[in-house]
Amino acid sequence: MHQPHPHQLDDEKTGATMKNPLKVLSTLTAIASLALGLSACASGSPQATSDTITYWASDQGNSLDDTAAKLKPSLDRFTEKTGVKVNLEVISWTDLYNRILTAVTSGDGPDVLNIGNTWAVTLQETGAFEPVEGKLLEAVGGKDRFLKTSWSTGGAEGKTPTSVPLYGLAYNMYYNTKLFKEAGIEKAPVTWDEFVADAKKLTKDTNGDGKPDQWGFTAAGASVSANSHQAFIRGLQNGGSLFDKDGKPTFDSDPQVEGVKQFIDLMATDKVMSPSDAEISQGSQKVDNVINGKAAMMFDQSPLKNFDARGFKDWGVAPMPMMQAGATGATGTQSHVAGINLSVFKNSKNKDNAIKLAGFLTSDAEQVALNKAYSSLPVVTGASSDTAFQTAEVKAKNDALANHAMPMPLIAKEGQMETLTGTAIKNLFAKAATGSVSDADIEAALKDANNQMAAAQ
Amino acid sequence: MSHSALDSGTAAKGSKPAIDPAPGRPRGAIGQPPRKPRRSFLPYGLILPAAILEILIHIGPMLLGIWIAFISLTQLNLTNWLNAPFVGLQNFVNGLNPESTIGQAFFSTVGRTLGYTVLVVGFSWILGMAGAVFLSSNFKGRAILRTFFLVPYALPAYVGTIAWAFMFNQRDGAVNQILVDTFHLFGDERPFWLLGQNSFGAMIVVNIWQLWPFAFLMLMAALQNVPHEVYEAAAIDGATLWQQFRTITLPMVRPANGVLLMVMSLWTFNQFNVPFVLFGASSPKEATLVSPLIYQNSFGSWNFGLGGAMSVLLLIALFIASVFYIRMVLPKGADND
């Protein structure tokens, strides 16, 4: 970096006058290294200029690029309206939780960001996000503009929320109508028993090699969050819950074990799910299976964007199967109150503009545009009546959300619960794919997860 | 890591002015008249930048990690971690209790990681040695082969590992296409390579693939220092190739081997990249190594105190092993120089 002058090199040979220049040189190097080190530290933080804010968006499209492309018109309108530029980064679901955690830890994050709404309470506890009150509450137009169920996901009950709903989602069962027709199934199954029976009919060896190549059901068996949702839903349907009244984990209670067993059995004993599904970690791969006709049914929150992108028309939608037809209350749960929320980072150096963006993205017009693009549900009443949201698919989602959805446990350790139950199920699917799974295995896996949860509390 | 350890070792030897007549000078210069040491801050000035960076990059975070092992750090107090409650040895007790789920996982993981290290380092060394010996003789195409052998080392670790993850995919990975579709092994049943028992083997294969070129490179450099005449003399005396390898090659590369095996063992014992890219945030039970386990405890359960305690245990174990190794093995190697 620092080239010594030629005559200094000569001096060095004699050793006579080398001391001073080298001393200067070493001091300079030290200062330079320090400066480099400091600037390297500084380069991690977003540049706080008055007219640019950073926004971390979750992946709501077919891909990160697709999400960004669909978000761009909205952000352009925002810039046009306010003069504030938005530095956008779309983050995949597998990375988002850890990225947020890192930002919270370092205090060095974006100005505005998306969170999975089930993490809202966990992240609220970190104290890293702006409470939704005062200016921020005003910017989003008050809580009465929002659907009640959606608003309830903003934070723990009785506390000032730290996130506002942005996109609404709910689980439904999506199926390939062509495969249904070929199997002679006229209507979607309603109960779990009917669902398993239909799935068996839909599991076929179509090329005559003695092994099934069309499966009744497909799921992302290696997706930790999707698995944890099933642990939640299946447990409730069987009369259990992940936590007792005192907030102690009960992952290994009988109804919970029974619920998880039903899900694992789809691969392990009912044999209606391809063992290959144990390796699927991205939801889009499971959607591909339904589009390609490799599987007939799946549980999903919003596959329409993938269907449309692939020109797939042979799909149908129905509520998720329940243990008993017409069940209500906890045993009638078909989905958690799913969705994406938006938070403003407390450390934002540009809070006014960050708040402006939160208000803009939750405005009626942008809610229509964005939820249409991502095939999700508007979270404000003013947008729900738009014609774009009057389809059978949206109505099914709305019905699930309004009548058959419960929020995931609104506790500080929700994130850990998702990781622990989701990983236990992931490992059980792996066991089913590579051998067999006994009832004792399922019990042991959930017991381990329960113990770890208790130790973390 | 090991280099700095070695350097500091030599520096410590040289900094005993009472015994050594020429502090800081190589031993070979002892016979020369000692030059009067000048008081100068120059040496300190020169090492200052490195020292500052060393403190910032290594020592600071390490001390922080040790501190975290003694506090209860969760997401509730992350933003205000300086005020996280001090829990003493509780995190160590949780991590080491063989009755608990966490303790059991820790002990079985340490055992597995040791086995993993032995297998990976052993095979990498054998392959590297074989490659180096093979390429130490002159033949046409040697340069091309050498470049070819070094490809895994030149590729970014992430790229290489993710390519393996694709190849090991059960449904449409290249490994099953070759083994099952082409050679009809495993009774036409496609095995899973990244789930269950096989995942441990798959991880070993990927790690050896990444590591052996390093052994090859180091041993090839070491072999170049062995004078060819020694082999010629041995050949004249009627030594077989195996005898030449055992009595000339192995002793001559011993110093290089000492460093090489230690560095490779430390890297492998701490391996994180390969399992993380192959399996994602949570490894299969059969293939969980210590570093990913610490990651899972820290970032999966958000129990940073427990993760910190396990890191400290790991640090102590590796430190003891390294000191033992350096004292037992390396001085002998240095005498051969």
PDB file of C-alpha atoms in Angstrom, chain A residues 141-317:
ATOM      1  CA  GLY A 141     -55.423   5.123   9.837  1.00  0.00           C
ATOM      2  CA  GLY A 142     -56.217   3.597  13.240  1.00  0.00           C
ATOM      3  CA  LYS A 143     -56.960   0.020  14.118  1.00  0.00           C
ATOM      4  CA  ASP A 144     -60.614   0.106  13.086  1.00  0.00           C
ATOM      5  CA  ARG A 145     -59.652   0.090   9.417  1.00  0.00           C
ATOM      6  CA  PHE A 146     -58.213  -3.429   9.835  1.00  0.00           C
ATOM      7  CA  LEU A 147     -59.905  -6.822  10.025  1.00  0.00           C
ATOM      8  CA  LYS A 148     -60.158  -7.788  13.686  1.00  0.00           C
ATOM      9  CA  THR A 149     -58.461 -11.184  13.314  1.00  0.00           C
ATOM     10  CA  SER A 150     -55.591  -9.671  11.363  1.00  0.00           C
ATOM     11  CA  TRP A 151     -55.086  -6.824  13.828  1.00  0.00           C
ATOM     12  CA  SER A 152     -54.944  -9.342  16.684  1.00  0.00           C
ATOM     13  CA  THR A 153     -51.684 -10.734  15.270  1.00  0.00           C
ATOM     14  CA  GLY A 154     -49.813  -7.451  15.803  1.00  0.00           C
ATOM     15  CA  GLY A 155     -48.470  -8.378  19.235  1.00  0.00           C
ATOM     16  CA  ALA A 156     -49.316  -9.920  22.589  1.00  0.00           C
ATOM     17  CA  GLU A 157     -52.815  -9.404  23.970  1.00  0.00           C
ATOM     18  CA  GLY A 158     -53.086  -6.340  26.157  1.00  0.00           C
ATOM     19  CA  LYS A 159     -49.835  -4.826  24.922  1.00  0.00           C
ATOM     20  CA  THR A 160     -49.303  -2.110  22.339  1.00  0.00           C
ATOM     21  CA  PRO A 161     -48.689  -3.994  19.081  1.00  0.00           C
ATOM     22  CA  THR A 162     -45.361  -3.542  17.334  1.00  0.00           C
ATOM     23  CA  SER A 163     -46.491  -4.642  13.889  1.00  0.00           C
ATOM     24  CA  VAL A 164     -49.378  -3.852  11.571  1.00  0.00           C
ATOM     25  CA  PRO A 165     -50.978  -6.471   9.316  1.00  0.00           C
ATOM     26  CA  LEU A 166     -49.999  -6.254   5.656  1.00  0.00           C
ATOM     27  CA  TYR A 167     -51.109  -9.430   3.844  1.00  0.00           C
ATOM     28  CA  GLY A 168     -53.652 -11.950   5.130  1.00  0.00           C
ATOM     29  CA  LEU A 169     -53.336 -15.688   4.504  1.00  0.00           C
ATOM     30  CA  ALA A 170     -55.027 -18.918   5.529  1.00  0.00           C
ATOM     31  CA  TYR A 171     -54.563 -22.592   4.850  1.00  0.00           C
ATOM     32  CA  ASN A 172     -56.836 -24.415   2.451  1.00  0.00           C
ATOM     33  CA  MET A 173     -56.629 -27.687   0.634  1.00  0.00           C
ATOM     34  CA  TYR A 174     -55.765 -27.350  -3.047  1.00  0.00           C
ATOM     35  CA  TYR A 175     -56.147 -30.271  -5.412  1.00  0.00           C
ATOM     36  CA  ASN A 176     -55.624 -31.336  -8.992  1.00  0.00           C
ATOM     37  CA  THR A 177     -59.129 -31.681 -10.501  1.00  0.00           C
ATOM     38  CA  LYS A 178     -57.902 -33.811 -13.402  1.00  0.00           C
ATOM     39  CA  LEU A 179     -56.498 -36.440 -11.062  1.00  0.00           C
ATOM     40  CA  PHE A 180     -59.694 -36.317  -8.966  1.00  0.00           C
ATOM     41  CA  LYS A 181     -61.757 -36.982 -12.096  1.00  0.00           C
ATOM     42  CA  GLU A 182     -59.521 -39.888 -13.162  1.00  0.00           C
ATOM     43  CA  ALA A 183     -59.892 -41.440  -9.709  1.00  0.00           C
ATOM     44  CA  GLY A 184     -63.666 -40.974  -9.828  1.00  0.00           C
ATOM     45  CA  ILE A 185     -63.732 -38.583  -6.866  1.00  0.00           C
ATOM     46  CA  GLU A 186     -66.509 -36.055  -7.258  1.00  0.00           C
ATOM     47  CA  LYS A 187     -66.108 -33.811  -4.261  1.00  0.00           C
ATOM     48  CA  ALA A 188     -63.287 -32.829  -2.027  1.00  0.00           C
ATOM     49  CA  PRO A 189     -63.013 -34.785   1.251  1.00  0.00           C
ATOM     50  CA  VAL A 190     -64.377 -33.108   4.350  1.00  0.00           C
ATOM     51  CA  THR A 191     -63.189 -35.291   7.220  1.00  0.00           C
ATOM     52  CA  TRP A 192     -59.685 -36.597   7.886  1.00  0.00           C
ATOM     53  CA  ASP A 193     -60.829 -40.191   7.274  1.00  0.00           C
ATOM     54  CA  GLU A 194     -62.355 -39.232   3.930  1.00  0.00           C
ATOM     55  CA  PHE A 195     -59.195 -37.338   3.082  1.00  0.00           C
ATOM     56  CA  VAL A 196     -56.968 -40.370   3.783  1.00  0.00           C
ATOM     57  CA  ALA A 197     -59.352 -42.666   1.863  1.00  0.00           C
ATOM     58  CA  ASP A 198     -59.340 -40.340  -1.152  1.00  0.00           C
ATOM     59  CA  ALA A 199     -55.580 -39.947  -0.934  1.00  0.00           C
ATOM     60  CA  LYS A 200     -55.232 -43.730  -1.120  1.00  0.00           C
ATOM     61  CA  LYS A 201     -57.416 -43.799  -4.247  1.00  0.00           C
ATOM     62  CA  LEU A 202     -55.238 -41.092  -5.765  1.00  0.00           C
ATOM     63  CA  THR A 203     -51.974 -42.931  -5.061  1.00  0.00           C
ATOM     64  CA  LYS A 204     -51.262 -44.894  -8.212  1.00  0.00           C
ATOM     65  CA  ASP A 205     -48.660 -46.681 -10.219  1.00  0.00           C
ATOM     66  CA  THR A 206     -49.246 -45.111 -13.612  1.00  0.00           C
ATOM     67  CA  ASN A 207     -46.282 -46.522 -15.530  1.00  0.00           C
ATOM     68  CA  GLY A 208     -46.594 -50.143 -14.450  1.00  0.00           C
ATOM     69  CA  ASP A 209     -43.224 -50.472 -12.699  1.00  0.00           C
ATOM     70  CA  GLY A 210     -44.838 -51.674  -9.495  1.00  0.00           C
ATOM     71  CA  LYS A 211     -44.148 -48.462  -7.589  1.00  0.00           C
ATOM     72  CA  PRO A 212     -46.463 -45.478  -7.124  1.00  0.00           C
ATOM     73  CA  ASP A 213     -45.544 -42.425  -9.178  1.00  0.00           C
ATOM     74  CA  GLN A 214     -48.705 -40.461  -8.470  1.00  0.00           C
ATOM     75  CA  TRP A 215     -49.333 -39.660  -4.839  1.00  0.00           C
ATOM     76  CA  GLY A 216     -52.492 -38.668  -3.014  1.00  0.00           C
ATOM     77  CA  PHE A 217     -50.866 -35.918  -0.973  1.00  0.00           C
ATOM     78  CA  THR A 218     -47.722 -33.823  -0.997  1.00  0.00           C
ATOM     79  CA  ALA A 219     -46.124 -31.594   1.639  1.00  0.00           C
ATOM     80  CA  ALA A 220     -42.808 -29.887   2.265  1.00  0.00           C
ATOM     81  CA  GLY A 221     -41.680 -32.417   4.872  1.00  0.00           C
ATOM     82  CA  ALA A 222     -38.418 -30.573   5.534  1.00  0.00           C
ATOM     83  CA  SER A 223     -40.024 -27.145   6.000  1.00  0.00           C
ATOM     84  CA  VAL A 224     -39.777 -26.367   9.692  1.00  0.00           C
ATOM     85  CA  SER A 225     -42.391 -23.595   9.752  1.00  0.00           C
ATOM     86  CA  ALA A 226     -44.977 -25.472   7.624  1.00  0.00           C
ATOM     87  CA  ASN A 227     -44.549 -28.534   9.861  1.00  0.00           C
ATOM     88  CA  SER A 228     -45.068 -26.473  12.999  1.00  0.00           C
ATOM     89  CA  HIS A 229     -48.335 -25.103  11.566  1.00  0.00           C
ATOM     90  CA  GLN A 230     -49.544 -28.673  11.114  1.00  0.00           C
ATOM     91  CA  ALA A 231     -48.505 -29.568  14.655  1.00  0.00           C
ATOM     92  CA  PHE A 232     -50.646 -26.641  15.832  1.00  0.00           C
ATOM     93  CA  ILE A 233     -53.698 -27.365  13.643  1.00  0.00           C
ATOM     94  CA  ARG A 234     -53.704 -31.150  14.032  1.00  0.00           C
ATOM     95  CA  GLY A 235     -53.237 -30.875  17.796  1.00  0.00           C
ATOM     96  CA  LEU A 236     -56.221 -28.538  18.159  1.00  0.00           C
ATOM     97  CA  GLN A 237     -58.396 -30.721  15.919  1.00  0.00           C
ATOM     98  CA  ASN A 238     -57.690 -33.640  18.239  1.00  0.00           C
ATOM     99  CA  GLY A 239     -58.594 -31.635  21.312  1.00  0.00           C
ATOM    100  CA  GLY A 240     -55.053 -30.783  22.410  1.00  0.00           C
ATOM    101  CA  SER A 241     -52.868 -27.711  22.360  1.00  0.00           C
ATOM    102  CA  LEU A 242     -49.187 -26.877  22.275  1.00  0.00           C
ATOM    103  CA  PHE A 243     -49.292 -25.097  25.641  1.00  0.00           C
ATOM    104  CA  ASP A 244     -51.449 -25.536  28.737  1.00  0.00           C
ATOM    105  CA  LYS A 245     -53.250 -22.751  30.563  1.00  0.00           C
ATOM    106  CA  ASP A 246     -50.137 -21.894  32.564  1.00  0.00           C
ATOM    107  CA  GLY A 247     -48.085 -21.520  29.411  1.00  0.00           C
ATOM    108  CA  LYS A 248     -46.162 -24.775  29.904  1.00  0.00           C
ATOM    109  CA  PRO A 249     -45.362 -26.658  26.704  1.00  0.00           C
ATOM    110  CA  THR A 250     -47.481 -29.768  26.130  1.00  0.00           C
ATOM    111  CA  PHE A 251     -46.061 -30.907  22.790  1.00  0.00           C
ATOM    112  CA  ASP A 252     -46.052 -34.508  24.035  1.00  0.00           C
ATOM    113  CA  SER A 253     -49.635 -34.622  25.358  1.00  0.00           C
ATOM    114  CA  ASP A 254     -51.777 -37.448  23.954  1.00  0.00           C
ATOM    115  CA  PRO A 255     -53.901 -35.354  21.560  1.00  0.00           C
ATOM    116  CA  GLN A 256     -50.792 -33.547  20.285  1.00  0.00           C
ATOM    117  CA  VAL A 257     -48.997 -36.841  19.658  1.00  0.00           C
ATOM    118  CA  GLU A 258     -52.129 -38.181  17.952  1.00  0.00           C
ATOM    119  CA  GLY A 259     -52.366 -35.116  15.704  1.00  0.00           C
ATOM    120  CA  VAL A 260     -48.724 -35.282  14.648  1.00  0.00           C
ATOM    121  CA  LYS A 261     -49.047 -39.045  14.138  1.00  0.00           C
ATOM    122  CA  GLN A 262     -51.914 -38.499  11.677  1.00  0.00           C
ATOM    123  CA  PHE A 263     -49.688 -36.188   9.659  1.00  0.00           C
ATOM    124  CA  ILE A 264     -46.620 -38.466   9.721  1.00  0.00           C
ATOM    125  CA  ASP A 265     -48.775 -41.518   8.986  1.00  0.00           C
ATOM    126  CA  LEU A 266     -49.603 -40.060   5.581  1.00  0.00           C
ATOM    127  CA  MET A 267     -46.086 -41.119   4.613  1.00  0.00           C
ATOM    128  CA  ALA A 268     -45.324 -43.802   7.198  1.00  0.00           C
ATOM    129  CA  THR A 269     -48.405 -46.051   7.225  1.00  0.00           C
ATOM    130  CA  ASP A 270     -51.048 -44.693   4.843  1.00  0.00           C
ATOM    131  CA  LYS A 271     -48.345 -44.478   2.149  1.00  0.00           C
ATOM    132  CA  VAL A 272     -50.129 -41.670   0.310  1.00  0.00           C
ATOM    133  CA  MET A 273     -47.178 -39.294   0.383  1.00  0.00           C
ATOM    134  CA  SER A 274     -43.953 -39.804  -1.540  1.00  0.00           C
ATOM    135  CA  PRO A 275     -40.933 -40.516   0.683  1.00  0.00           C
ATOM    136  CA  SER A 276     -39.141 -37.931  -1.495  1.00  0.00           C
ATOM    137  CA  ASP A 277     -41.270 -35.254   0.165  1.00  0.00           C
ATOM    138  CA  ALA A 278     -39.095 -35.692   3.256  1.00  0.00           C
ATOM    139  CA  GLU A 279     -36.418 -33.724   1.401  1.00  0.00           C
ATOM    140  CA  ILE A 280     -38.657 -30.846   0.247  1.00  0.00           C
ATOM    141  CA  SER A 281     -37.895 -27.660   2.133  1.00  0.00           C
ATOM    142  CA  GLN A 282     -39.440 -25.066  -0.178  1.00  0.00           C
ATOM    143  CA  GLY A 283     -43.227 -24.867  -0.495  1.00  0.00           C
ATOM    144  CA  SER A 284     -42.983 -24.171  -4.216  1.00  0.00           C
ATOM    145  CA  GLN A 285     -41.614 -27.691  -4.851  1.00  0.00           C
ATOM    146  CA  LYS A 286     -44.780 -29.177  -3.387  1.00  0.00           C
ATOM    147  CA  VAL A 287     -46.897 -26.869  -5.580  1.00  0.00           C
ATOM    148  CA  ASP A 288     -44.890 -28.167  -8.562  1.00  0.00           C
ATOM    149  CA  ASN A 289     -45.869 -31.720  -7.619  1.00  0.00           C
ATOM    150  CA  VAL A 290     -49.564 -30.823  -7.846  1.00  0.00           C
ATOM    151  CA  ILE A 291     -49.107 -28.919 -11.113  1.00  0.00           C
ATOM    152  CA  ASN A 292     -47.103 -31.793 -12.670  1.00  0.00           C
ATOM    153  CA  GLY A 293     -49.665 -34.368 -11.571  1.00  0.00           C
ATOM    154  CA  LYS A 294     -47.163 -36.147  -9.339  1.00  0.00           C
ATOM    155  CA  ALA A 295     -49.458 -35.521  -6.377  1.00  0.00           C
ATOM    156  CA  ALA A 296     -53.162 -34.763  -6.094  1.00  0.00           C
ATOM    157  CA  MET A 297     -53.661 -32.738  -2.904  1.00  0.00           C
ATOM    158  CA  MET A 298     -51.736 -30.306  -0.716  1.00  0.00           C
ATOM    159  CA  PHE A 299     -52.300 -27.850   2.108  1.00  0.00           C
ATOM    160  CA  ASP A 300     -51.227 -24.359   1.150  1.00  0.00           C
ATOM    161  CA  GLN A 301     -51.832 -20.705   1.914  1.00  0.00           C
ATOM    162  CA  SER A 302     -51.457 -19.078  -1.458  1.00  0.00           C
ATOM    163  CA  PRO A 303     -50.395 -21.204  -4.440  1.00  0.00           C
ATOM    164  CA  LEU A 304     -52.391 -19.218  -7.018  1.00  0.00           C
ATOM    165  CA  LYS A 305     -49.482 -17.060  -8.112  1.00  0.00           C
ATOM    166  CA  ASN A 306     -47.560 -20.256  -8.935  1.00  0.00           C
ATOM    167  CA  PHE A 307     -50.583 -21.767 -10.714  1.00  0.00           C
ATOM    168  CA  ASP A 308     -51.017 -18.617 -12.797  1.00  0.00           C
ATOM    169  CA  ALA A 309     -47.327 -18.320 -13.605  1.00  0.00           C
ATOM    170  CA  ARG A 310     -47.359 -21.887 -14.928  1.00  0.00           C
ATOM    171  CA  GLY A 311     -50.725 -21.536 -16.725  1.00  0.00           C
ATOM    172  CA  PHE A 312     -52.183 -24.318 -14.558  1.00  0.00           C
ATOM    173  CA  LYS A 313     -55.976 -24.381 -14.639  1.00  0.00           C
ATOM    174  CA  ASP A 314     -56.958 -27.823 -13.325  1.00  0.00           C
ATOM    175  CA  TRP A 315     -57.093 -26.902  -9.689  1.00  0.00           C
ATOM    176  CA  GLY A 316     -59.785 -26.858  -7.052  1.00  0.00           C
ATOM    177  CA  VAL A 317     -59.899 -25.487  -3.531  1.00  0.00           C
TER     178      VAL A 317
END
